[in-house]
Amino acid sequence: MDLLSGARAFVAVARRQSFSAAARDEQTTQPVISRRVAGLEAQLGGALLERNTRQVRLTSLGTVLLEHVQALLGAERSLIDAAASHHRGTVRLLVPCDLDPALWAALRVRALGAGTDLEIEEVGRERRTLRFRLGEADAALLPVETARADWVVPLGLAQVTDRRRPLTLAALRPTRARGPEEASNLVVLAEDASSQLLSALRESAAECGLAAHQVAESPGLVNALAGAMAGDDWILCTRGQAAAWGLQWFEVRQLPVARSYRLEVRTPEGRRLFDAALRRDIAAALGADPGEQL
């Protein structure tokens, strides 16, 4: 049985909670969808869907495996896209999320001027590394240790505030007026939330008298910005990000942390494309000094 056909049928039924509706979506018949789902269930060793006259629901096994099946279909799409990009002469570059999209657009325009269609995709930290290793992109900006980095971007704390004097971690300590639960949090975005960086932040915060819960990874950029715009929390970010979000940015001496990136390229087309001019544009998009490359 074709694993991918079974996977597509299963996801379609799970989404619509109906075999007949899934068949319409997949432009086939209900018996075909049923056979494909049954074949997948046989391969995976158990029922994925509970069927009755009123509705279709996921079984416990179906609930556990749905995300994995969706990831399989996502990998299929990425493979097809990568092949299509190669045939078009496109270079695919994976970049960090939550940076100024206008700067990535400028990079793409410069590449087009050089005769290359540079396809830029914003991808989270861990997925970026995984997808590059799986061959789903020609190039990627990957997080590395400082010694191996092409660019190092300092991080600081940002918030909507009228503060003018330098910021220290001690200023975030709980006070009598603002107890531990009301004290400002130091919010870390997903791009920076490696175990090593979080450990370093928590150690520095503890040395300055902050409570353990005051250093926290944000579930998303919107939530982090809401706290910073309300003047409640401080976001760990680059100076460029703070400016784009309308926040006041402070370099904090007790936080000697930075983002370190290396441009990894796997294809000859990519290596030819990323000359000095494009690397300066990459530096600007990351928030590094465009004139400096390590």
XYZ file of C-alpha atoms in Angstrom:
294
model
C 0.000 0.000 0.000
C 1.206 3.492 -0.864
C 2.107 5.025 2.514
C 1.721 8.603 1.299
C -1.724 7.971 -0.203
C -2.850 6.457 3.073
C -1.378 9.393 4.980
C -3.189 11.933 2.791
C -6.474 10.084 3.186
C -6.098 9.836 6.966
C -5.319 13.560 7.356
C -8.225 14.500 5.076
C -10.687 12.418 7.118
C -9.293 13.718 10.416
C -9.648 17.292 9.193
C -13.207 16.955 7.889
C -14.378 14.233 10.340
C -16.089 12.610 7.385
C -15.060 10.017 4.797
C -17.366 11.451 2.151
C -16.128 15.020 2.667
C -12.525 13.781 2.589
C -13.238 11.984 -0.687
C -14.525 15.234 -2.216
C -11.444 17.096 -1.026
C -9.152 14.431 -2.492
C -11.239 14.218 -5.704
C -11.884 10.507 -5.377
C -14.565 8.191 -4.010
C -15.433 7.239 -0.437
C -14.501 3.549 -0.909
C -11.052 4.576 -2.142
C -10.509 6.803 0.919
C -11.679 3.963 3.185
C -9.286 1.469 1.560
C -6.357 3.884 1.866
C -7.051 4.562 5.547
C -7.475 0.830 6.218
C -4.173 0.125 4.490
C -2.410 2.740 6.616
C -3.957 1.319 9.774
C -2.695 -2.127 8.797
C 0.825 -0.751 8.324
C 0.769 1.116 11.641
C -0.751 -1.738 13.603
C -4.010 -0.312 14.888
C -7.154 1.704 14.223
C -6.598 5.418 13.660
C -10.254 6.412 13.388
C -13.461 5.476 15.193
C -16.324 5.155 12.733
C -20.030 5.295 13.524
C -23.150 6.497 11.759
C -22.915 10.027 13.144
C -19.277 11.053 13.153
C -15.676 10.037 12.713
C -13.239 10.584 15.583
C -9.556 9.940 16.189
C -8.613 6.954 18.307
C -5.879 7.340 20.917
C -3.385 5.950 18.376
C -4.701 8.329 15.715
C -4.297 11.280 18.081
C -0.693 10.325 18.824
C 0.245 9.748 15.169
C -1.630 12.595 13.450
C 1.167 15.123 13.955
C 3.743 12.628 12.661
C 1.653 11.891 9.583
C 1.274 15.620 8.912
C 5.050 16.007 9.243
C 5.505 13.195 6.692
C 3.272 15.021 4.214
C 5.114 18.259 4.948
C 8.412 16.544 4.134
C 6.912 15.303 0.860
C 5.928 18.871 -0.072
C 9.376 20.171 0.867
C 11.027 17.516 -1.306
C 8.868 18.427 -4.288
C 9.482 22.142 -3.714
C 13.239 21.589 -3.461
C 13.274 19.703 -6.774
C 11.185 22.399 -8.445
C 13.482 25.108 -7.092
C 16.512 23.302 -8.477
C 14.946 22.974 -11.922
C 14.061 26.699 -11.902
C 17.591 27.615 -10.888
C 16.327 28.907 -7.567
C 18.565 29.066 -4.491
C 16.637 28.364 -1.272
C 17.844 30.111 1.888
C 16.501 29.414 5.384
C 16.679 32.389 7.758
C 15.654 33.161 11.369
C 12.120 34.267 12.223
C 10.950 37.585 13.695
C 13.411 39.848 11.853
C 12.562 42.779 9.574
C 11.077 41.239 6.383
C 11.957 44.362 4.376
C 15.668 43.591 4.886
C 15.227 40.025 3.612
C 13.306 41.481 0.653
C 16.292 43.749 -0.086
C 18.543 40.693 -0.064
C 16.260 38.954 -2.546
C 16.182 42.009 -4.815
C 19.986 42.151 -4.862
C 20.146 38.440 -5.736
C 17.651 38.950 -8.566
C 19.852 41.747 -9.848
C 22.700 39.249 -9.927
C 20.550 36.885 -12.005
C 19.489 34.417 -9.286
C 16.032 33.774 -7.892
C 16.754 33.639 -4.152
C 13.855 32.033 -2.291
C 13.972 33.066 1.376
C 12.016 31.183 4.022
C 11.761 32.131 7.696
C 12.141 28.996 9.821
C 12.575 28.410 13.554
C 15.969 27.638 15.056
C 15.766 23.851 15.380
C 13.761 23.268 12.189
C 16.263 25.377 10.235
C 19.152 23.126 11.199
C 17.164 19.937 10.615
C 15.841 20.958 7.211
C 19.275 22.019 5.996
C 20.763 18.696 7.082
C 17.956 16.871 5.281
C 18.852 18.693 2.066
C 15.674 20.763 1.858
C 17.553 24.022 1.208
C 20.668 25.200 -0.611
C 21.774 27.475 2.227
C 20.856 28.338 5.793
C 21.822 30.734 8.551
C 22.541 28.330 11.395
C 23.245 29.071 15.064
C 26.808 28.150 16.013
C 29.297 28.858 18.777
C 30.974 32.267 18.529
C 34.333 30.837 17.425
C 32.747 29.452 14.232
C 30.393 32.354 13.519
C 30.311 34.596 10.468
C 28.240 37.163 12.371
C 27.729 37.869 16.072
C 24.736 40.025 17.033
C 24.614 41.492 20.570
C 21.417 41.042 22.558
C 19.898 43.429 25.064
C 16.605 44.092 26.817
C 13.760 46.118 25.282
C 10.483 47.562 26.518
C 8.175 50.558 26.053
C 9.640 52.874 28.688
C 10.762 56.448 29.282
C 13.850 55.224 31.126
C 17.046 57.036 30.116
C 19.667 55.798 32.570
C 21.473 52.487 31.953
C 19.572 49.299 32.759
C 20.886 46.623 35.089
C 19.426 43.257 36.000
C 19.118 44.484 39.568
C 16.405 46.893 38.371
C 14.205 43.862 37.639
C 14.398 42.491 41.188
C 11.148 42.099 43.134
C 10.443 44.989 45.500
C 8.065 45.586 48.375
C 5.729 47.440 46.010
C 5.999 44.741 43.331
C 6.333 41.316 44.875
C 7.787 38.243 43.124
C 4.605 37.607 41.141
C 4.328 41.201 39.864
C 8.012 41.833 39.086
C 9.029 42.231 35.435
C 10.015 39.115 33.543
C 12.967 38.700 31.191
C 11.346 37.107 28.134
C 13.404 34.965 25.747
C 12.221 34.445 22.167
C 12.326 31.011 20.524
C 15.323 31.982 18.356
C 17.444 32.415 21.487
C 15.974 29.711 23.728
C 18.828 27.219 23.628
C 19.469 25.353 26.851
C 22.941 26.907 27.078
C 21.698 30.511 26.747
C 18.783 29.991 29.133
C 21.143 28.474 31.690
C 23.526 31.447 31.389
C 20.659 33.930 31.717
C 19.227 32.240 34.785
C 22.625 32.103 36.437
C 23.216 35.826 35.817
C 19.680 36.665 36.949
C 20.072 34.676 40.177
C 23.356 36.450 40.955
C 21.493 39.782 40.676
C 18.673 38.709 42.980
C 15.973 37.816 40.448
C 13.531 35.005 41.109
C 13.883 31.829 39.019
C 10.529 32.342 37.251
C 11.544 35.820 36.011
C 13.553 34.308 33.125
C 11.059 32.621 30.837
C 10.817 31.449 27.231
C 7.965 33.150 25.387
C 5.311 30.940 23.709
C 5.206 33.428 20.822
C 6.248 36.865 19.648
C 2.789 38.407 20.042
C 2.621 37.518 23.737
C 6.153 38.765 24.313
C 5.447 42.083 22.578
C 2.206 42.562 24.493
C 4.082 42.344 27.783
C 6.840 44.686 26.596
C 4.406 47.233 25.152
C 2.441 47.235 28.404
C 5.665 47.991 30.290
C 5.417 44.743 32.249
C 8.161 42.579 30.716
C 11.509 42.982 28.981
C 12.250 41.159 25.703
C 15.723 39.816 25.006
C 16.338 40.929 21.405
C 18.637 42.805 19.039
C 18.780 46.586 18.760
C 17.262 46.357 15.264
C 14.308 44.283 16.451
C 13.611 46.748 19.264
C 13.613 49.671 16.811
C 11.263 47.862 14.431
C 8.855 47.128 17.308
C 8.967 50.656 18.744
C 10.746 49.578 21.947
C 13.575 51.202 23.892
C 16.667 48.951 23.801
C 19.325 48.670 26.498
C 22.634 46.880 26.508
C 22.956 45.124 29.884
C 26.460 44.431 31.145
C 25.319 41.472 33.240
C 23.999 39.786 30.079
C 27.009 39.053 27.853
C 24.892 37.091 25.362
C 24.632 37.282 21.592
C 23.301 35.471 18.542
C 26.042 33.778 16.538
C 25.324 32.669 12.966
C 27.184 30.898 10.218
C 26.082 30.796 6.584
C 26.153 27.158 5.495
C 25.903 26.491 1.750
C 25.635 23.077 0.133
C 25.417 23.799 -3.620
C 27.822 25.382 -6.140
C 25.065 27.817 -7.166
C 24.739 28.984 -3.586
C 28.474 29.381 -3.098
C 28.704 31.512 -6.237
C 25.744 33.659 -5.179
C 26.767 34.723 -1.688
C 29.445 37.262 -2.494
C 30.556 40.161 -0.287
C 27.587 42.365 -1.245
C 24.979 39.748 -0.323
C 26.809 38.991 2.904
C 26.578 42.656 3.876
C 22.817 42.481 3.277
C 22.611 39.345 5.420
C 24.492 41.137 8.208
C 22.043 44.051 8.045
C 19.040 41.701 8.205
C 20.485 39.880 11.223
C 21.256 43.147 13.009
C 25.033 42.709 12.834
C 27.467 45.395 11.741
C 27.329 45.174 7.904
C 30.988 46.138 7.718
C 32.158 43.351 9.983
C 32.315 39.648 9.283
C 34.248 37.361 11.572
